[in-house]
mmCIF file of N, CA and C in Angstrom:
data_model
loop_
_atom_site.group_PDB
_atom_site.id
_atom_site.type_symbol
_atom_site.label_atom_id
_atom_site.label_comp_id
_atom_site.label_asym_id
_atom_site.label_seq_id
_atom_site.Cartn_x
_atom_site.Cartn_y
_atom_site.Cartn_z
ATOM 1 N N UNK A 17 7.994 -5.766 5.763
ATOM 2 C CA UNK A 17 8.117 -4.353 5.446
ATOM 3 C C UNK A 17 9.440 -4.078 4.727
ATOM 4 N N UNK A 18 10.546 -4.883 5.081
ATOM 5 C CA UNK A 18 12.176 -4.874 4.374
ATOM 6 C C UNK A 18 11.626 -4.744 2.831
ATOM 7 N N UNK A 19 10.744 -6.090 2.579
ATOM 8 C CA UNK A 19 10.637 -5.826 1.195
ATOM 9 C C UNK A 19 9.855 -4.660 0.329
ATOM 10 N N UNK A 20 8.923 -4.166 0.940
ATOM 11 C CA UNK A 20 8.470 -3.347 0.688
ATOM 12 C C UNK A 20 8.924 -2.064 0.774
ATOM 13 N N UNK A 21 9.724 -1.569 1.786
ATOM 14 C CA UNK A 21 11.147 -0.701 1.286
ATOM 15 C C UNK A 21 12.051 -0.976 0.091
ATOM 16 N N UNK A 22 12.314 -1.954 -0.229
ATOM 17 C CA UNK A 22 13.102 -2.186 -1.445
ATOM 18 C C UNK A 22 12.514 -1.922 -2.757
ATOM 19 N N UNK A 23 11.219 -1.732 -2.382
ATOM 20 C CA UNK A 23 10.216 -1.624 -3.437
ATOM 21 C C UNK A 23 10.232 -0.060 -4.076
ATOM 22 N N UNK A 24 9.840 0.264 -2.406
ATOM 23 C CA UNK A 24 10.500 1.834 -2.382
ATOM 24 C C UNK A 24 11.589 2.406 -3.369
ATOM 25 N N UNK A 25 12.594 2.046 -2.754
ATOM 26 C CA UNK A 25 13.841 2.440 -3.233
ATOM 27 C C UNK A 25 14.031 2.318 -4.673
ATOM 28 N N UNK A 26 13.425 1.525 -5.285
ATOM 29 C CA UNK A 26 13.522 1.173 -6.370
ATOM 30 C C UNK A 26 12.137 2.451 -7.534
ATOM 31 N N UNK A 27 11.701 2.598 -7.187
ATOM 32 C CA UNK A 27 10.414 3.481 -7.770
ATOM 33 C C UNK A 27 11.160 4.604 -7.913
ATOM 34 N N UNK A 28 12.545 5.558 -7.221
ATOM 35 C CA UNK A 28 13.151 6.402 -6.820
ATOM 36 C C UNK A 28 13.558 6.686 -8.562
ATOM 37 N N UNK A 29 14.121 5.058 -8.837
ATOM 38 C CA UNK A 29 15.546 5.343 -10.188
ATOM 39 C C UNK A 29 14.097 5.604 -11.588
ATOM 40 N N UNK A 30 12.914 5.817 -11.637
ATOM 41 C CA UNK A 30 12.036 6.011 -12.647
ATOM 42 C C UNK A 30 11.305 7.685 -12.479
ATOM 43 N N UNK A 31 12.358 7.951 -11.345
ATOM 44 C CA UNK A 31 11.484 9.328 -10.801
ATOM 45 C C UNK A 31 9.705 9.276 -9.821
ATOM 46 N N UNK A 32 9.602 8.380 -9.160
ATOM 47 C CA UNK A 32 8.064 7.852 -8.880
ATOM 48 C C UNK A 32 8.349 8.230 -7.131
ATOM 49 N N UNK A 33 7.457 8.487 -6.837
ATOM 50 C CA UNK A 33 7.676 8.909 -5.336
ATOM 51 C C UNK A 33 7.772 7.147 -4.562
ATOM 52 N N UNK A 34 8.808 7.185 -4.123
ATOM 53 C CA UNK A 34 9.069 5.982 -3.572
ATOM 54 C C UNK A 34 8.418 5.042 -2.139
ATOM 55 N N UNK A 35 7.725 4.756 -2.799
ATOM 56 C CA UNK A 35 6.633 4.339 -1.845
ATOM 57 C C UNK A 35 6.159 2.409 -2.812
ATOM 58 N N UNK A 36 6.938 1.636 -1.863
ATOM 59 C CA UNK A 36 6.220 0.392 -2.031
ATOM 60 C C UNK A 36 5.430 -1.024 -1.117
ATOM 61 N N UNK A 37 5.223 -1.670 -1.827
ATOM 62 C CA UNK A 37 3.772 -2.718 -1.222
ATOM 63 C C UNK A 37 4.394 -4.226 -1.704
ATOM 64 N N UNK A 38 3.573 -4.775 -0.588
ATOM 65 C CA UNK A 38 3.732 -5.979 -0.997
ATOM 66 C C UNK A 38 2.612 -6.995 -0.456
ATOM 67 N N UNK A 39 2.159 -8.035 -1.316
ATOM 68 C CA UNK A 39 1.011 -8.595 -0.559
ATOM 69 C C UNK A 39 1.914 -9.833 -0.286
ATOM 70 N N UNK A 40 1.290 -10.339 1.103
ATOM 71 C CA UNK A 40 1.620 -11.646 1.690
ATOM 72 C C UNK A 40 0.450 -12.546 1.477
ATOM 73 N N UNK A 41 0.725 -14.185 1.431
ATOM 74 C CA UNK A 41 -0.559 -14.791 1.787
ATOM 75 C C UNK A 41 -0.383 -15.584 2.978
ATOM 76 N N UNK A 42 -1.878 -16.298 3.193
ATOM 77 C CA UNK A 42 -2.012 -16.771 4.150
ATOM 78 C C UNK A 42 -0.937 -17.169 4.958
ATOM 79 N N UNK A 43 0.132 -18.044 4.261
ATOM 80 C CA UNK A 43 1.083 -18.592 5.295
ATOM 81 C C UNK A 43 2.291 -17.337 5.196
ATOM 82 N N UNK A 44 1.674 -16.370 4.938
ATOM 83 C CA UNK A 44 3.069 -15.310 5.174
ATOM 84 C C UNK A 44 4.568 -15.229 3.879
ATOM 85 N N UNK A 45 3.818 -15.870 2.950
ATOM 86 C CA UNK A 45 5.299 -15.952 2.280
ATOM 87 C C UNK A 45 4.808 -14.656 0.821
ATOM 88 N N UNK A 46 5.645 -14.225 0.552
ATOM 89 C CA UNK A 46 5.456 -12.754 -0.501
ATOM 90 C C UNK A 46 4.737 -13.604 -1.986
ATOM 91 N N UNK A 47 3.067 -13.080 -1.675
ATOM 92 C CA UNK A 47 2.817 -13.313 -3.093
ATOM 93 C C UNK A 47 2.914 -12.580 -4.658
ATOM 94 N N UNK A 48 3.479 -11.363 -4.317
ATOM 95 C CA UNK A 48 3.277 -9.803 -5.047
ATOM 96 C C UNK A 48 3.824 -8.900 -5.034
ATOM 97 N N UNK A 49 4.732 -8.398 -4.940
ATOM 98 C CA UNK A 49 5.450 -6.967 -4.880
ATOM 99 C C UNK A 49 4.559 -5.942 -6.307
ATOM 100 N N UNK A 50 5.055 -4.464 -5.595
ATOM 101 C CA UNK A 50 4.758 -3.349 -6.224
ATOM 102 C C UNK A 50 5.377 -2.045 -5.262
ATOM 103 N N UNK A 51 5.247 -1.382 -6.715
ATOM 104 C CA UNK A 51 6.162 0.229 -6.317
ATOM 105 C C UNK A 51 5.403 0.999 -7.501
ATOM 106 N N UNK A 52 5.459 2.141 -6.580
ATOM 107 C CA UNK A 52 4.774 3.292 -7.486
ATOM 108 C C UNK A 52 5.709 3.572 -9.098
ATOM 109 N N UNK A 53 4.505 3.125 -10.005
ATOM 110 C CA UNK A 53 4.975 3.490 -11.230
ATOM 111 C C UNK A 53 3.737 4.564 -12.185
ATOM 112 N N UNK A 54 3.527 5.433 -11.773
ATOM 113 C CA UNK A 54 3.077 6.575 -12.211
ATOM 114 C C UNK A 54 3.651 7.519 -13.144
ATOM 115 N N UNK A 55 4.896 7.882 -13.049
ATOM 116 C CA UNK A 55 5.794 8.813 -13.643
ATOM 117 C C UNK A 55 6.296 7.160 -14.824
ATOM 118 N N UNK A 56 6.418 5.798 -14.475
ATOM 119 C CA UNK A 56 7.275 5.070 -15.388
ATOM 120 C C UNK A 56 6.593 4.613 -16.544
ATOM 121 N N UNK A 57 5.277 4.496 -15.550
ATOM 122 C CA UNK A 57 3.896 4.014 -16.985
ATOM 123 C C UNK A 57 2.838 4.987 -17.192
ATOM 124 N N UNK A 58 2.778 6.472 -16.933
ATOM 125 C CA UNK A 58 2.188 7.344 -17.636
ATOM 126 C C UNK A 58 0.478 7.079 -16.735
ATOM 127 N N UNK A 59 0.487 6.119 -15.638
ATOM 128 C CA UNK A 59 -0.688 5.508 -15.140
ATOM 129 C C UNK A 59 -0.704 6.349 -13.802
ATOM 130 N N UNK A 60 -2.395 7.209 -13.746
ATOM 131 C CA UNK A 60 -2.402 7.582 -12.716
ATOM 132 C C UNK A 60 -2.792 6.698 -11.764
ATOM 133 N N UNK A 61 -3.175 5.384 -11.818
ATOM 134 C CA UNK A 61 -3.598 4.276 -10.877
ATOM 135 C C UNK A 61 -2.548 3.358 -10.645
ATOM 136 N N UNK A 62 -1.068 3.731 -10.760
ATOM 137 C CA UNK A 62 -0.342 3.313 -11.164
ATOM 138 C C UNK A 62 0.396 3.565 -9.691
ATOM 139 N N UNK A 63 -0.252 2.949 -8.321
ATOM 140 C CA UNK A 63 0.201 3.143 -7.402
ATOM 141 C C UNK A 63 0.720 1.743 -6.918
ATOM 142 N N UNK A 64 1.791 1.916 -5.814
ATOM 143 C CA UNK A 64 2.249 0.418 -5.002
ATOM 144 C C UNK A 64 1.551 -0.437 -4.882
ATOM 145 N N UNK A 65 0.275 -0.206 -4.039
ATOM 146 C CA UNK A 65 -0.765 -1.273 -3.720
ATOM 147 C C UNK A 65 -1.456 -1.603 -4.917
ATOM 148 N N UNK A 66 -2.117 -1.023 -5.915
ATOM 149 C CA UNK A 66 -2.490 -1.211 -6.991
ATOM 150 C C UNK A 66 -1.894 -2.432 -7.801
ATOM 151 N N UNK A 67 -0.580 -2.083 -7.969
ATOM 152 C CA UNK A 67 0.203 -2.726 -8.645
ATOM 153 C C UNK A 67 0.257 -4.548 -7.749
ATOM 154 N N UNK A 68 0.713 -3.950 -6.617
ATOM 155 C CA UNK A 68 0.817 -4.994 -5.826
ATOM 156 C C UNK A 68 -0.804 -6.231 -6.102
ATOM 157 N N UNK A 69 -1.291 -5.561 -5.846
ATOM 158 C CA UNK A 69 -2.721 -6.234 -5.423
ATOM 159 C C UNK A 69 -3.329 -7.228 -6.991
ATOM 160 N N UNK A 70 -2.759 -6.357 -7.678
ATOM 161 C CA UNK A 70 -3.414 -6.855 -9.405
ATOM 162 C C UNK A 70 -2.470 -8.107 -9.327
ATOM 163 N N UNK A 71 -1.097 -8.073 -8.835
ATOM 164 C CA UNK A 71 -0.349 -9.121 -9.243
ATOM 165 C C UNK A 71 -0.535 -9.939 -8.128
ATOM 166 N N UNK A 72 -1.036 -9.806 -7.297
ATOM 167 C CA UNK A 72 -1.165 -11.033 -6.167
ATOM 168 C C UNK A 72 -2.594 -11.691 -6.481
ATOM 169 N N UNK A 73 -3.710 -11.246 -7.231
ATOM 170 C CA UNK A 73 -4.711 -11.611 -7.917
ATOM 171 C C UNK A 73 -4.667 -12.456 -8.999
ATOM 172 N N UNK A 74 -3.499 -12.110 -9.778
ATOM 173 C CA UNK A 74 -3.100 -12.706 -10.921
ATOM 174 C C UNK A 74 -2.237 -14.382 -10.307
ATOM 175 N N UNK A 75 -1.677 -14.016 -9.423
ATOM 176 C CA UNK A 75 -0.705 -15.347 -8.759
ATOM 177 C C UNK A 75 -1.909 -16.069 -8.483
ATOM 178 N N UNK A 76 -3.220 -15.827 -7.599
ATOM 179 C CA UNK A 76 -3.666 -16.951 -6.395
ATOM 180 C C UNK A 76 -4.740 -17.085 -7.882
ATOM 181 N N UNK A 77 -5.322 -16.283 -8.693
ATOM 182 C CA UNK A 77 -6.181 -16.997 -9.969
ATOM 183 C C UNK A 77 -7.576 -16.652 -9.319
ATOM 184 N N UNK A 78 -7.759 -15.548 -8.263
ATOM 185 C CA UNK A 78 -8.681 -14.911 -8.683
ATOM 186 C C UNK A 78 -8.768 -13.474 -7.989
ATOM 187 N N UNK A 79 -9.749 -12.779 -8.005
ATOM 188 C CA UNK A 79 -9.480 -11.292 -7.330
ATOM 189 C C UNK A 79 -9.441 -11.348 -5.826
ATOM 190 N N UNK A 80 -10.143 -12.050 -5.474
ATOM 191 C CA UNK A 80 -10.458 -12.398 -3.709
ATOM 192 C C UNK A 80 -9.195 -12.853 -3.157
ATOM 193 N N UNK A 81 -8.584 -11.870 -2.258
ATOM 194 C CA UNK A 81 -7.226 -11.610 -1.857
ATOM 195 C C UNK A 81 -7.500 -12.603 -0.468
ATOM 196 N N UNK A 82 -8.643 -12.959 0.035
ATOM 197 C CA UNK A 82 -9.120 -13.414 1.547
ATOM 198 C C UNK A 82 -7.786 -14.014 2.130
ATOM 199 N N UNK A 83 -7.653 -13.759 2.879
ATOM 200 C CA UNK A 83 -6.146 -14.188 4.238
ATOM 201 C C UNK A 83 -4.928 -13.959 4.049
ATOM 202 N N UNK A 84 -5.176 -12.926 3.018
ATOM 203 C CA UNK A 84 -3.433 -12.174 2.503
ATOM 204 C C UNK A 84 -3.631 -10.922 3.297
ATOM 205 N N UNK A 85 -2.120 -10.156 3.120
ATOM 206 C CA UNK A 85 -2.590 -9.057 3.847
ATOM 207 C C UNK A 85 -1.357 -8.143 3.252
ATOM 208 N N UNK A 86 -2.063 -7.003 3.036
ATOM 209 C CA UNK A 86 -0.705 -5.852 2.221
ATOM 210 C C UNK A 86 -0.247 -4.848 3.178
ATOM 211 N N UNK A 87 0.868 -4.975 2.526
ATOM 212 C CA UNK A 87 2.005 -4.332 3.063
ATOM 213 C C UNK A 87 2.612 -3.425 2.523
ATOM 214 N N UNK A 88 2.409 -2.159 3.471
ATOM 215 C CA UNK A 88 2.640 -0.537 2.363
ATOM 216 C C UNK A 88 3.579 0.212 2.941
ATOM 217 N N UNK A 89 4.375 1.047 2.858
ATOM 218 C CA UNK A 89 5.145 1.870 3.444
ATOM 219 C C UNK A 89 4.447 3.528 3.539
ATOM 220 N N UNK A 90 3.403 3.529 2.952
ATOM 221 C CA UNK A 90 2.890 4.578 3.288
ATOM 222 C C UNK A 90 1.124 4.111 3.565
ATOM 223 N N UNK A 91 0.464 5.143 4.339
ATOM 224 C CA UNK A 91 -0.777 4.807 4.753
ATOM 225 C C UNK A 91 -1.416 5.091 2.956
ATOM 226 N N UNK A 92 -2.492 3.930 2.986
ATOM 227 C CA UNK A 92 -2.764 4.158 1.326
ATOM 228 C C UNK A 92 -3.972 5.501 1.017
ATOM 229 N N UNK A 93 -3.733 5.859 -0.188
ATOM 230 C CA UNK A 93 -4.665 7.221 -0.370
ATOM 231 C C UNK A 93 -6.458 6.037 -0.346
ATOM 232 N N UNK A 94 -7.445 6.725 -0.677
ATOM 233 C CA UNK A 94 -8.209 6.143 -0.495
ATOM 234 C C UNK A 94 -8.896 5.859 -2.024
ATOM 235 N N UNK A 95 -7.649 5.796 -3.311
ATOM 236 C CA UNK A 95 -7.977 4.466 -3.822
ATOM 237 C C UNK A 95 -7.530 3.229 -3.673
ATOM 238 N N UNK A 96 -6.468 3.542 -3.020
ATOM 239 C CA UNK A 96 -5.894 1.837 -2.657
ATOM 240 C C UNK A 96 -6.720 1.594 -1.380
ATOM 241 N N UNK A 97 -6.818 2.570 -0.765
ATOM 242 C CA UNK A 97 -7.847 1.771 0.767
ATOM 243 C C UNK A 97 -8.768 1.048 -0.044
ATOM 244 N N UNK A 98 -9.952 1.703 -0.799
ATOM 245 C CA UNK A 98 -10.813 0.910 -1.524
ATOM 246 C C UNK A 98 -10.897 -0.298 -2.119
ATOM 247 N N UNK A 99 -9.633 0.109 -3.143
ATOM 248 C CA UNK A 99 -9.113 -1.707 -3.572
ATOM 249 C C UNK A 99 -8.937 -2.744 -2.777
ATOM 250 N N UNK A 100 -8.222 -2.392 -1.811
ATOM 251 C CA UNK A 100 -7.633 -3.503 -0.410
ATOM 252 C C UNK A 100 -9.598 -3.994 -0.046
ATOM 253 N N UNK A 101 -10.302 -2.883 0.954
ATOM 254 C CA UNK A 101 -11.356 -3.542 0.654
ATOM 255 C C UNK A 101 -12.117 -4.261 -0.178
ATOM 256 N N UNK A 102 -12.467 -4.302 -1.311
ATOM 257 C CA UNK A 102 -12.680 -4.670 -2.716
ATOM 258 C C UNK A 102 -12.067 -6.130 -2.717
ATOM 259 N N UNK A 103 -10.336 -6.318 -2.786
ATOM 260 C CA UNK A 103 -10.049 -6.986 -2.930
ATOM 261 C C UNK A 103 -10.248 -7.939 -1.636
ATOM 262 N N UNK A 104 -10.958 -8.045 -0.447
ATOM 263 C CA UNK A 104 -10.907 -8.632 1.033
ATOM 264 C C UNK A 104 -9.950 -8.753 1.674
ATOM 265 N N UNK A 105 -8.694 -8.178 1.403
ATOM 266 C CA UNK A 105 -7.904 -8.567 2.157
ATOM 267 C C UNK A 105 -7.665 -8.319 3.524
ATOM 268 N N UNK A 106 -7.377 -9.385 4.189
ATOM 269 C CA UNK A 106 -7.540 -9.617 5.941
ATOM 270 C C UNK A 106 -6.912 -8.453 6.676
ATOM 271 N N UNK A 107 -6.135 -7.953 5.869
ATOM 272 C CA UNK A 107 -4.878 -7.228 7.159
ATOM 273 C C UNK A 107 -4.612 -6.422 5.995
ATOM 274 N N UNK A 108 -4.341 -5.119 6.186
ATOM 275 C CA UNK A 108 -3.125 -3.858 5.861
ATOM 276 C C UNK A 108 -2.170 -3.254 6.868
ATOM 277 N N UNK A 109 -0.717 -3.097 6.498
ATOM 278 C CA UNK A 109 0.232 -3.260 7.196
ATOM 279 C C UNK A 109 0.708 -1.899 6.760
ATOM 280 N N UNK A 110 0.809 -0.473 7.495
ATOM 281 C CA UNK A 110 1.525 0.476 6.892
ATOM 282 C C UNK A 110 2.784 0.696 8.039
ATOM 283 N N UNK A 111 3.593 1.833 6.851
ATOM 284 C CA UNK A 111 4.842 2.095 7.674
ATOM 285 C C UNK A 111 4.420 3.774 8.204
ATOM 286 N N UNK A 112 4.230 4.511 7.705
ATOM 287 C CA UNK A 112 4.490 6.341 7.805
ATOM 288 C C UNK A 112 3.041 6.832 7.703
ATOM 289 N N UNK A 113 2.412 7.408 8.248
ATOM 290 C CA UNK A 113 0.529 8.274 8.149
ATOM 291 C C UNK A 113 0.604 8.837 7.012
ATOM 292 N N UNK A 114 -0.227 9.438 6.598
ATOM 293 C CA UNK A 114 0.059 10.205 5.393
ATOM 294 C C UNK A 114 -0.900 11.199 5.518
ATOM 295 N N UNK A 115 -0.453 12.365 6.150
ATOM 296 C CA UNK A 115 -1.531 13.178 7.106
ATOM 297 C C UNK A 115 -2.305 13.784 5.500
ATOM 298 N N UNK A 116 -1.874 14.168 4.279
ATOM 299 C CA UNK A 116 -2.076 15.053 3.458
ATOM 300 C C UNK A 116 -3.662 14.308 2.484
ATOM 301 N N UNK A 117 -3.503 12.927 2.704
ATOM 302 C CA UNK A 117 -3.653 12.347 1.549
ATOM 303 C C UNK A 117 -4.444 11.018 2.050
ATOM 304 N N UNK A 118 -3.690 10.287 3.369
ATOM 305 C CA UNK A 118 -4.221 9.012 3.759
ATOM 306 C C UNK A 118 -6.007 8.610 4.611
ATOM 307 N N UNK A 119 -6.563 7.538 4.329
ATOM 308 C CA UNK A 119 -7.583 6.731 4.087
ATOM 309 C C UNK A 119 -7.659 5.696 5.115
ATOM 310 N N UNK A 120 -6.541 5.366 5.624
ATOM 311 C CA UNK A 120 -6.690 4.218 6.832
ATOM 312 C C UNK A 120 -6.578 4.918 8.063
ATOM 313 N N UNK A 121 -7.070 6.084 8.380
ATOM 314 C CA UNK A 121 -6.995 6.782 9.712
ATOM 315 C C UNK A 121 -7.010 8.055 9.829
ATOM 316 N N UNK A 122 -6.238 8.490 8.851
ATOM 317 C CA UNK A 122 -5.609 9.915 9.416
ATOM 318 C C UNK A 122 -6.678 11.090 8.669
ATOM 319 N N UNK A 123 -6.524 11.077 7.524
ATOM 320 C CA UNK A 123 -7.567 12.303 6.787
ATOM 321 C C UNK A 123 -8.843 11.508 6.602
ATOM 322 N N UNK A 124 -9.188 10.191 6.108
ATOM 323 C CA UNK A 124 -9.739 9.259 5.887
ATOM 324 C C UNK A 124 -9.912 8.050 6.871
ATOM 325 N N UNK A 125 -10.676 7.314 6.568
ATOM 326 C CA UNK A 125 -10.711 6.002 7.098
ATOM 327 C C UNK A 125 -11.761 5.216 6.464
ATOM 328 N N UNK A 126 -11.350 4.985 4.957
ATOM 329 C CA UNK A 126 -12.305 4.263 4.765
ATOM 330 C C UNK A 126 -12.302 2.887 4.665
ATOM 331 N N UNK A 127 -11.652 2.087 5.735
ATOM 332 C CA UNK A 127 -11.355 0.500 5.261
ATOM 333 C C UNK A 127 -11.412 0.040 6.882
ATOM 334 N N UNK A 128 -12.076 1.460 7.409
ATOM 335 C CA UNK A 128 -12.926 1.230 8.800
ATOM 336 C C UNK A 128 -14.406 1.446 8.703
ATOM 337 N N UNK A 129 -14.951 1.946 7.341
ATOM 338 C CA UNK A 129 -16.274 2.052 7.499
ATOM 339 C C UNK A 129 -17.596 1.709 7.570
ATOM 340 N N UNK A 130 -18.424 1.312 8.563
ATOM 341 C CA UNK A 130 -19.237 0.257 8.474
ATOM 342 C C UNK A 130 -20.270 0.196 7.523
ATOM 343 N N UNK A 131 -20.476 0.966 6.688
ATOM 344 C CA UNK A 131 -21.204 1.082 5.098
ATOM 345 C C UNK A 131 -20.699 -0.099 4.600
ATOM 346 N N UNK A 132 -19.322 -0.577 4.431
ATOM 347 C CA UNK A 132 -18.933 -1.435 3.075
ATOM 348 C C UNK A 132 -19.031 -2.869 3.660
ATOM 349 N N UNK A 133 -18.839 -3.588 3.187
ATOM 350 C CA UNK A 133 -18.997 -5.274 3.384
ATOM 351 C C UNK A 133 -18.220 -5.730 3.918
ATOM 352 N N UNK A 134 -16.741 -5.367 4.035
ATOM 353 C CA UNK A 134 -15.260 -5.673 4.196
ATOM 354 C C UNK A 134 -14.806 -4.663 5.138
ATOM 355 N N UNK A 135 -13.832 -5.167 6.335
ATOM 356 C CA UNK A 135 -13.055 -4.438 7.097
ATOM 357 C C UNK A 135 -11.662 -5.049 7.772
ATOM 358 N N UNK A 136 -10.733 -4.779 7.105
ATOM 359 C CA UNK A 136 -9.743 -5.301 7.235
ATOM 360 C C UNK A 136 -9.131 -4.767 8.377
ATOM 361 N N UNK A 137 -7.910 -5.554 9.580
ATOM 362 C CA UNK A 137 -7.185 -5.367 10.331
ATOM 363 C C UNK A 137 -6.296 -4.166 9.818
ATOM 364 N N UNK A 138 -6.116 -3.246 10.869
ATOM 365 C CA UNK A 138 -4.569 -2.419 10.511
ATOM 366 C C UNK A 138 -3.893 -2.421 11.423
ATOM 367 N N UNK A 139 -2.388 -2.260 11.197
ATOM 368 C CA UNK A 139 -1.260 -2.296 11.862
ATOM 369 C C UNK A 139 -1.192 -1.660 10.795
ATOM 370 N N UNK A 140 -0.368 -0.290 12.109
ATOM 371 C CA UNK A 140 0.652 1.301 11.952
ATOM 372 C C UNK A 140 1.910 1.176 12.506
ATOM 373 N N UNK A 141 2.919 1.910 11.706
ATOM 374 C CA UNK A 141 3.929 2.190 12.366
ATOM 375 C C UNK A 141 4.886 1.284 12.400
ATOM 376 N N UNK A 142 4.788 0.036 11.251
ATOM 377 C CA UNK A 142 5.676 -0.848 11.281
ATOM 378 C C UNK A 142 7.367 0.187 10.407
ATOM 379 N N UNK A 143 8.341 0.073 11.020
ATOM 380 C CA UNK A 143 9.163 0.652 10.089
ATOM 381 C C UNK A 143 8.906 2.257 9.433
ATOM 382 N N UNK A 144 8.393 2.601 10.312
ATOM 383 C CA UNK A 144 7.822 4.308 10.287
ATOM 384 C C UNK A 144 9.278 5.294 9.694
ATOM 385 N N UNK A 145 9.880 5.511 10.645
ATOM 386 C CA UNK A 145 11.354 6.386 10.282
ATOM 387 C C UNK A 145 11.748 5.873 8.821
ATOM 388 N N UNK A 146 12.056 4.983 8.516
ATOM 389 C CA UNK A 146 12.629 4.587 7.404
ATOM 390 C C UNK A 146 12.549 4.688 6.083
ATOM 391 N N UNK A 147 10.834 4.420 6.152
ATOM 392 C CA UNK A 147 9.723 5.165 5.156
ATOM 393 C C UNK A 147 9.725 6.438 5.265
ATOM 394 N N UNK A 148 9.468 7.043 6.157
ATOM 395 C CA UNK A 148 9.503 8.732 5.839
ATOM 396 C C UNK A 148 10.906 9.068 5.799
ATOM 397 N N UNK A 149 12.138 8.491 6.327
ATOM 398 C CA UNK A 149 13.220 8.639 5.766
ATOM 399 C C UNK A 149 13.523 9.097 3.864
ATOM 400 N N UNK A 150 12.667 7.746 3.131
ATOM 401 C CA UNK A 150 12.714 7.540 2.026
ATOM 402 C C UNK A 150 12.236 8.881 1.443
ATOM 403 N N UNK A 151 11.012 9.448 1.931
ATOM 404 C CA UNK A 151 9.928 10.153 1.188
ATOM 405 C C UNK A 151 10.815 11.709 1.654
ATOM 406 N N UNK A 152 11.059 11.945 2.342
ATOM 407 C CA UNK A 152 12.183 12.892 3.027
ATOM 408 C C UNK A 152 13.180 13.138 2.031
ATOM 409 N N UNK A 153 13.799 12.288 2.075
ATOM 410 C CA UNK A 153 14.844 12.508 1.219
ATOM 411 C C UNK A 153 14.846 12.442 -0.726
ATOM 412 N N UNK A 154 13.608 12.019 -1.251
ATOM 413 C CA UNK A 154 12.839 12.146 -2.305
ATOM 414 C C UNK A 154 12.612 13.476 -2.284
ATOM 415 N N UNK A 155 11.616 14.095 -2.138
ATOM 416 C CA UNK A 155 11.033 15.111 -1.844
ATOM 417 C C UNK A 155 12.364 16.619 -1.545
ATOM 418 N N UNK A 156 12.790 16.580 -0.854
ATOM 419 C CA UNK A 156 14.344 17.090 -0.851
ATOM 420 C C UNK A 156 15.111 17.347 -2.222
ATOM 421 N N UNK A 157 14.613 16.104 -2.862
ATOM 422 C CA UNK A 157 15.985 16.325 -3.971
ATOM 423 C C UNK A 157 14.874 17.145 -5.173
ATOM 424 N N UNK A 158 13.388 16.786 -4.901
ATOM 425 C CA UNK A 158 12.703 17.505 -5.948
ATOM 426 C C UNK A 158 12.615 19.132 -5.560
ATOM 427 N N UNK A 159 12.550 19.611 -4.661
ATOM 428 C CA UNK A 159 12.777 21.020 -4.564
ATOM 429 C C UNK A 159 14.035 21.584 -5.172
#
């Protein structure tokens, strides 16, 4: 999750709501980083996990993410829930709910739904304060 805060922090200096991802693989070592670049590349799909997920696809050489698992600082809206399903990945790892917007529980849940083919593990609440720390103090400076 450290890294995926850094990911954060970094999305901040392009103006992008600071919110980042990172995919792990199987043996746990970082295959992928991503941070919201929406405001940097004009891309409304141009979210953490998005980003994250395309480049951890691109590393292992094919789309099937199977025994990786992403790592978000915010609960993902429910196009990245989708992708994560899509892409199989075993596990999603968030830091902060995202009561307004989020897909893995809170407004949504779609990467619990027994319609789709795929249902990945979640773990909440890793590094919670820190992340909404981030988005807190973002959000603050835009008012």
């Amino acid at each position: 999750m450290r890294a995926a805060l850094t990911e954060a922090a970094a999305a901040r200096a392009t103006g992008d709501v600071p919110i980042g991802a990172v995919v792990l693989g199987p043996d746990r070592r970082i295959l992928a980083r991503g941070r919201n670049v929406r405001e940097a590349d004009g891309d409304p799909t141009g979210h953490a996990e998005v980003v994250a997920l395309r480049a951890a696809a691109r590393e292992v050489g094919e789309w099937r993410l199977s025994g990786c698992t992403l790592v978000v600082t915010l609960e993902p809206c429910t196009m990245c829930a989708g992708a994560a399903v899509l892409a199989r990945v075993d596990r999603i790892v968030f830091a902060a709910w995202d009561e307004k917007g989020g897909a893995v529980g809170s407004l949504w849940d779609v990467v619990r739904d027994r319609r789709l083919n795929h249902r990945p593990e979640v773990v909440t609440g890793v590094m919670a304060a820190e992340s909404a720390r981030l988005l807190e103090e973002f959000f603050a400076e835009q008012r």
